[in-house]
Amino acid sequence: MHPQRTLQARRANIVTLDVDAIVNAANSSLLGGGGVDGAIHRAAGPQLLEACRQLHGCRAGQAKITAGFRLPARYVIHTVGPVWRGGRDGEPELLRSCYIRSLDLARPHAIRSIAFPSISTGSYGYPVEAAAQVAVATVRAWLEANPADPMDPAGPTNLDVTFCCFSDNDLAVYESLLGPSAPA
Ligand code: ADP
């Protein structure tokens, strides 16, 4: 375990988190929606929609970045999760890709703390237990694959990752996967 690296789950409204980047579970238009997307746009203000218009959409499994505007977070990473169609339509691979592509934006933007909502598990219908397994395994593997670089203090070595859960049930699911003290 790297002492400057944490991986944790907490229950919160993601728009309140004072981290470098929050991840938005957006839809492919990137022009706003319900759930966490709506909450982020309301809290960030109308400039976020203007910035999203310049991005010309985003495919499932991909991620694009904007400023955070009125949010405490400096950046919003917009990713599009898969719609759950029973699990045999590439959903786990697309969900995995959402986490990887989002994390890959950390180093070029000097992001040292990032919070993810439970992507796809709201209106897109992905069962939270299965989605959380993908989320935790993918983030752990990414952190291992992006090891310490003492010459790059802003690099992902020092990335703090939070799984931001919106319900007690979701929090319990993530905590059971992370273990009680949740070291990375
Ligand atoms: P998707 O379309 O990817 O399923 P949703 O926004 O419908 O996205 O749901 C994704 C997750 O985000 C769900 O677990 C939902 O409860 C949660 N959520 C909704 N609002 C917030 C919020 N303000 N902060 C954190 N999580 C949220």
mmCIF file of C-alpha atoms and ligand atoms in Angstrom:
data_model
loop_
_atom_site.group_PDB
_atom_site.id
_atom_site.type_symbol
_atom_site.label_atom_id
_atom_site.label_comp_id
_atom_site.label_asym_id
_atom_site.label_seq_id
_atom_site.Cartn_x
_atom_site.Cartn_y
_atom_site.Cartn_z
ATOM 1 C CA MET A 1 0.000 0.000 0.000
ATOM 2 C CA HIS A 2 1.240 3.462 -0.822
ATOM 3 C CA PRO A 3 0.830 5.810 2.169
ATOM 4 C CA GLN A 4 -0.404 8.682 0.003
ATOM 5 C CA ARG A 5 -3.037 6.659 -1.743
ATOM 6 C CA THR A 6 -6.535 5.956 -0.512
ATOM 7 C CA LEU A 7 -9.508 4.102 -1.885
ATOM 8 C CA GLN A 8 -12.698 4.603 0.050
ATOM 9 C CA ALA A 9 -16.469 4.598 -0.123
ATOM 10 C CA ARG A 10 -18.636 7.214 1.523
ATOM 11 C CA ARG A 11 -22.230 8.293 1.410
ATOM 12 C CA ALA A 12 -22.598 11.807 -0.013
ATOM 13 C CA ASN A 13 -24.094 14.042 -2.632
ATOM 14 C CA ILE A 14 -21.236 14.119 -5.115
ATOM 15 C CA VAL A 15 -21.708 17.824 -5.899
ATOM 16 C CA THR A 16 -20.600 18.701 -2.362
ATOM 17 C CA LEU A 17 -17.266 16.876 -2.515
ATOM 18 C CA ASP A 18 -14.119 18.966 -2.348
ATOM 19 C CA VAL A 19 -12.006 16.840 -4.660
ATOM 20 C CA ASP A 20 -10.045 17.708 -7.797
ATOM 21 C CA ALA A 21 -12.511 15.911 -10.056
ATOM 22 C CA ILE A 22 -15.964 14.425 -9.793
ATOM 23 C CA VAL A 23 -17.180 11.953 -12.370
ATOM 24 C CA ASN A 24 -20.553 12.428 -14.002
ATOM 25 C CA ALA A 25 -22.635 9.447 -15.128
ATOM 26 C CA ALA A 26 -23.811 11.293 -18.214
ATOM 27 C CA ASN A 27 -25.785 10.259 -21.255
ATOM 28 C CA SER A 28 -24.224 10.255 -24.707
ATOM 29 C CA SER A 29 -25.519 13.715 -25.646
ATOM 30 C CA LEU A 30 -23.651 15.254 -22.680
ATOM 31 C CA LEU A 31 -26.437 17.828 -22.629
ATOM 32 C CA GLY A 32 -27.781 17.002 -19.203
ATOM 33 C CA GLY A 33 -30.226 14.491 -17.818
ATOM 34 C CA GLY A 34 -31.666 13.257 -14.559
ATOM 35 C CA GLY A 35 -30.017 11.595 -11.578
ATOM 36 C CA VAL A 36 -26.474 12.562 -10.787
ATOM 37 C CA ASP A 37 -26.133 14.340 -14.160
ATOM 38 C CA GLY A 38 -28.974 16.726 -13.336
ATOM 39 C CA ALA A 39 -27.596 17.367 -9.858
ATOM 40 C CA ILE A 40 -24.141 18.184 -11.240
ATOM 41 C CA HIS A 41 -25.481 20.573 -13.880
ATOM 42 C CA ARG A 42 -27.668 22.374 -11.335
ATOM 43 C CA ALA A 43 -24.790 22.793 -8.914
ATOM 44 C CA ALA A 44 -22.162 23.733 -11.527
ATOM 45 C CA GLY A 45 -24.378 26.318 -13.231
ATOM 46 C CA PRO A 46 -25.183 27.027 -16.895
ATOM 47 C CA GLN A 47 -21.547 27.337 -17.960
ATOM 48 C CA LEU A 48 -21.223 23.586 -17.617
ATOM 49 C CA LEU A 49 -23.849 23.018 -20.294
ATOM 50 C CA GLU A 50 -22.053 25.494 -22.550
ATOM 51 C CA ALA A 51 -18.780 23.613 -22.062
ATOM 52 C CA CYS A 52 -20.498 20.285 -22.727
ATOM 53 C CA ARG A 53 -21.933 21.583 -26.010
ATOM 54 C CA GLN A 54 -18.375 21.994 -27.303
ATOM 55 C CA LEU A 55 -17.667 18.304 -26.692
ATOM 56 C CA HIS A 56 -20.166 16.983 -29.252
ATOM 57 C CA GLY A 57 -21.298 14.012 -27.222
ATOM 58 C CA CYS A 58 -19.533 10.969 -25.862
ATOM 59 C CA ARG A 59 -19.831 7.266 -26.594
ATOM 60 C CA ALA A 60 -20.548 4.631 -23.955
ATOM 61 C CA GLY A 61 -17.327 3.629 -22.244
ATOM 62 C CA GLN A 62 -15.547 6.894 -23.100
ATOM 63 C CA ALA A 63 -14.832 9.964 -20.938
ATOM 64 C CA LYS A 64 -14.435 13.695 -21.562
ATOM 65 C CA ILE A 65 -13.428 16.476 -19.176
ATOM 66 C CA THR A 66 -14.666 19.996 -18.443
ATOM 67 C CA ALA A 67 -14.099 22.539 -15.734
ATOM 68 C CA GLY A 68 -16.233 22.304 -12.588
ATOM 69 C CA PHE A 69 -17.430 25.946 -12.701
ATOM 70 C CA ARG A 70 -19.428 26.600 -9.497
ATOM 71 C CA LEU A 71 -18.635 23.210 -8.007
ATOM 72 C CA PRO A 72 -15.997 22.783 -5.320
ATOM 73 C CA ALA A 73 -14.414 20.272 -7.730
ATOM 74 C CA ARG A 74 -12.027 21.776 -10.303
ATOM 75 C CA TYR A 75 -13.093 19.333 -13.000
ATOM 76 C CA VAL A 76 -16.026 17.235 -14.077
ATOM 77 C CA ILE A 77 -15.212 14.059 -15.974
ATOM 78 C CA HIS A 78 -18.216 13.051 -18.040
ATOM 79 C CA THR A 79 -18.459 9.369 -18.794
ATOM 80 C CA VAL A 80 -21.286 7.391 -20.356
ATOM 81 C CA GLY A 81 -22.082 4.064 -18.771
ATOM 82 C CA PRO A 82 -23.765 1.166 -20.520
ATOM 83 C CA VAL A 83 -27.505 0.631 -20.352
ATOM 84 C CA TRP A 84 -28.097 -2.725 -18.639
ATOM 85 C CA ARG A 85 -29.569 -5.225 -21.086
ATOM 86 C CA GLY A 86 -29.059 -8.384 -19.048
ATOM 87 C CA GLY A 87 -25.256 -8.429 -18.925
ATOM 88 C CA ARG A 88 -24.420 -10.239 -22.155
ATOM 89 C CA ASP A 89 -24.259 -7.185 -24.376
ATOM 90 C CA GLY A 90 -20.781 -6.020 -23.363
ATOM 91 C CA GLU A 91 -22.003 -4.111 -20.307
ATOM 92 C CA PRO A 92 -19.157 -5.131 -17.929
ATOM 93 C CA GLU A 93 -16.476 -4.214 -20.482
ATOM 94 C CA LEU A 94 -18.085 -0.847 -21.191
ATOM 95 C CA LEU A 95 -18.447 -0.094 -17.493
ATOM 96 C CA ARG A 96 -14.830 -1.071 -16.909
ATOM 97 C CA SER A 97 -13.830 1.281 -19.719
ATOM 98 C CA CYS A 98 -15.687 4.172 -18.043
ATOM 99 C CA TYR A 99 -13.508 3.846 -14.941
ATOM 100 C CA ILE A 100 -10.272 3.396 -16.897
ATOM 101 C CA ARG A 101 -10.869 6.295 -19.280
ATOM 102 C CA SER A 102 -11.824 8.552 -16.379
ATOM 103 C CA LEU A 103 -8.719 7.606 -14.390
ATOM 104 C CA ASP A 104 -6.534 8.074 -17.468
ATOM 105 C CA LEU A 105 -7.477 11.764 -17.409
ATOM 106 C CA ALA A 106 -5.955 12.193 -13.938
ATOM 107 C CA ARG A 107 -2.301 12.547 -14.836
ATOM 108 C CA PRO A 108 -2.612 15.026 -17.746
ATOM 109 C CA HIS A 109 -4.788 17.273 -15.565
ATOM 110 C CA ALA A 110 -2.794 16.844 -12.341
ATOM 111 C CA ILE A 111 -5.832 15.385 -10.615
ATOM 112 C CA ARG A 112 -4.948 13.924 -7.227
ATOM 113 C CA SER A 113 -8.402 13.181 -5.876
ATOM 114 C CA ILE A 114 -11.381 11.861 -7.787
ATOM 115 C CA ALA A 115 -14.889 10.766 -6.805
ATOM 116 C CA PHE A 116 -17.048 8.361 -8.797
ATOM 117 C CA PRO A 117 -20.795 7.900 -8.509
ATOM 118 C CA SER A 118 -22.138 4.388 -8.993
ATOM 119 C CA ILE A 119 -22.147 4.623 -12.803
ATOM 120 C CA SER A 120 -25.063 2.998 -14.667
ATOM 121 C CA THR A 121 -26.863 1.811 -11.525
ATOM 122 C CA GLY A 122 -29.641 4.422 -11.601
ATOM 123 C CA SER A 123 -31.774 4.922 -14.668
ATOM 124 C CA TYR A 124 -29.469 2.674 -16.730
ATOM 125 C CA GLY A 125 -30.464 -0.292 -14.535
ATOM 126 C CA TYR A 126 -27.121 -2.009 -13.892
ATOM 127 C CA PRO A 127 -27.461 -4.089 -10.690
ATOM 128 C CA VAL A 128 -25.430 -2.306 -8.027
ATOM 129 C CA GLU A 129 -23.689 -5.430 -6.690
ATOM 130 C CA ALA A 130 -22.372 -6.338 -10.123
ATOM 131 C CA ALA A 131 -21.481 -2.750 -11.001
ATOM 132 C CA ALA A 132 -19.640 -2.203 -7.716
ATOM 133 C CA GLN A 133 -17.583 -5.326 -8.320
ATOM 134 C CA VAL A 134 -16.489 -3.965 -11.696
ATOM 135 C CA ALA A 135 -15.832 -0.515 -10.218
ATOM 136 C CA VAL A 136 -13.676 -1.706 -7.315
ATOM 137 C CA ALA A 137 -11.745 -4.314 -9.312
ATOM 138 C CA THR A 138 -11.084 -1.881 -12.158
ATOM 139 C CA VAL A 139 -9.888 0.962 -9.947
ATOM 140 C CA ARG A 140 -7.649 -1.390 -7.947
ATOM 141 C CA ALA A 141 -6.141 -2.825 -11.124
ATOM 142 C CA TRP A 142 -5.623 0.641 -12.591
ATOM 143 C CA LEU A 143 -3.844 1.844 -9.443
ATOM 144 C CA GLU A 144 -1.592 -1.203 -9.559
ATOM 145 C CA ALA A 145 -0.857 -0.699 -13.245
ATOM 146 C CA ASN A 146 0.052 2.956 -12.640
ATOM 147 C CA PRO A 147 2.706 2.589 -9.963
ATOM 148 C CA ALA A 148 4.673 5.112 -7.995
ATOM 149 C CA ASP A 149 6.701 7.625 -9.943
ATOM 150 C CA PRO A 150 8.832 9.567 -7.458
ATOM 151 C CA MET A 151 9.689 12.101 -10.181
ATOM 152 C CA ASP A 152 6.024 12.938 -10.717
ATOM 153 C CA PRO A 153 4.385 13.981 -7.439
ATOM 154 C CA ALA A 154 1.225 14.985 -9.287
ATOM 155 C CA GLY A 155 0.938 11.570 -10.867
ATOM 156 C CA PRO A 156 -1.566 8.868 -10.084
ATOM 157 C CA THR A 157 0.619 7.510 -7.313
ATOM 158 C CA ASN A 158 -1.048 10.015 -5.082
ATOM 159 C CA LEU A 159 -4.537 9.630 -6.444
ATOM 160 C CA ASP A 160 -7.244 9.400 -3.791
ATOM 161 C CA VAL A 161 -10.290 7.608 -5.122
ATOM 162 C CA THR A 162 -13.726 7.909 -3.517
ATOM 163 C CA PHE A 163 -16.763 5.846 -4.425
ATOM 164 C CA CYS A 164 -19.554 8.298 -3.725
ATOM 165 C CA CYS A 165 -22.662 6.351 -2.747
ATOM 166 C CA PHE A 166 -26.087 7.938 -2.727
ATOM 167 C CA SER A 167 -27.815 5.396 -0.473
ATOM 168 C CA ASP A 168 -26.978 3.330 2.590
ATOM 169 C CA ASN A 169 -27.537 0.193 0.564
ATOM 170 C CA ASP A 170 -25.008 1.248 -2.078
ATOM 171 C CA LEU A 171 -22.518 2.188 0.630
ATOM 172 C CA ALA A 172 -22.890 -1.253 2.245
ATOM 173 C CA VAL A 173 -22.264 -2.939 -1.110
ATOM 174 C CA TYR A 174 -19.072 -0.950 -1.749
ATOM 175 C CA GLU A 175 -17.838 -1.331 1.825
ATOM 176 C CA SER A 176 -18.227 -5.090 1.680
ATOM 177 C CA LEU A 177 -15.977 -5.118 -1.390
ATOM 178 C CA LEU A 178 -13.424 -2.680 0.013
ATOM 179 C CA GLY A 179 -13.165 -4.157 3.490
ATOM 180 C CA PRO A 180 -13.454 -2.245 6.760
ATOM 181 C CA SER A 181 -10.366 -0.011 6.554
ATOM 182 C CA ALA A 182 -10.329 0.153 2.770
ATOM 183 C CA PRO A 183 -6.640 0.489 1.990
ATOM 184 C CA ALA A 184 -5.897 0.904 -1.705
HETATM 185 P P1 ADP B 1 -27.109 6.193 -14.836
HETATM 186 O O1 ADP B 1 -27.937 6.768 -15.944
HETATM 187 O O2 ADP B 1 -25.650 6.002 -15.226
HETATM 188 O O3 ADP B 1 -27.717 4.965 -14.247
HETATM 189 P P2 ADP B 1 -28.031 7.852 -12.591
HETATM 190 O O4 ADP B 1 -27.691 9.265 -12.327
HETATM 191 O O5 ADP B 1 -29.448 7.515 -12.906
HETATM 192 O O6 ADP B 1 -27.030 7.378 -13.758
HETATM 193 O O7 ADP B 1 -27.572 6.970 -11.362
HETATM 194 C C1 ADP B 1 -26.224 6.658 -11.067
HETATM 195 C C2 ADP B 1 -26.022 6.641 -9.568
HETATM 196 O O8 ADP B 1 -25.898 7.984 -9.099
HETATM 197 C C3 ADP B 1 -27.161 6.002 -8.770
HETATM 198 O O9 ADP B 1 -26.598 5.198 -7.739
HETATM 199 C C4 ADP B 1 -27.862 7.234 -8.164
HETATM 200 O O10 ADP B 1 -28.498 6.909 -6.939
HETATM 201 C C5 ADP B 1 -26.662 8.105 -7.916
HETATM 202 N N1 ADP B 1 -26.918 9.546 -7.694
HETATM 203 C C6 ADP B 1 -27.972 10.312 -8.066
HETATM 204 N N2 ADP B 1 -27.791 11.588 -7.659
HETATM 205 C C7 ADP B 1 -26.579 11.627 -7.026
HETATM 206 C C8 ADP B 1 -25.818 12.642 -6.367
HETATM 207 N N3 ADP B 1 -26.261 13.901 -6.279
HETATM 208 N N4 ADP B 1 -24.617 12.293 -5.826
HETATM 209 C C9 ADP B 1 -24.138 11.029 -5.910
HETATM 210 N N5 ADP B 1 -24.813 10.035 -6.514
HETATM 211 C C10 ADP B 1 -26.006 10.327 -7.061
#
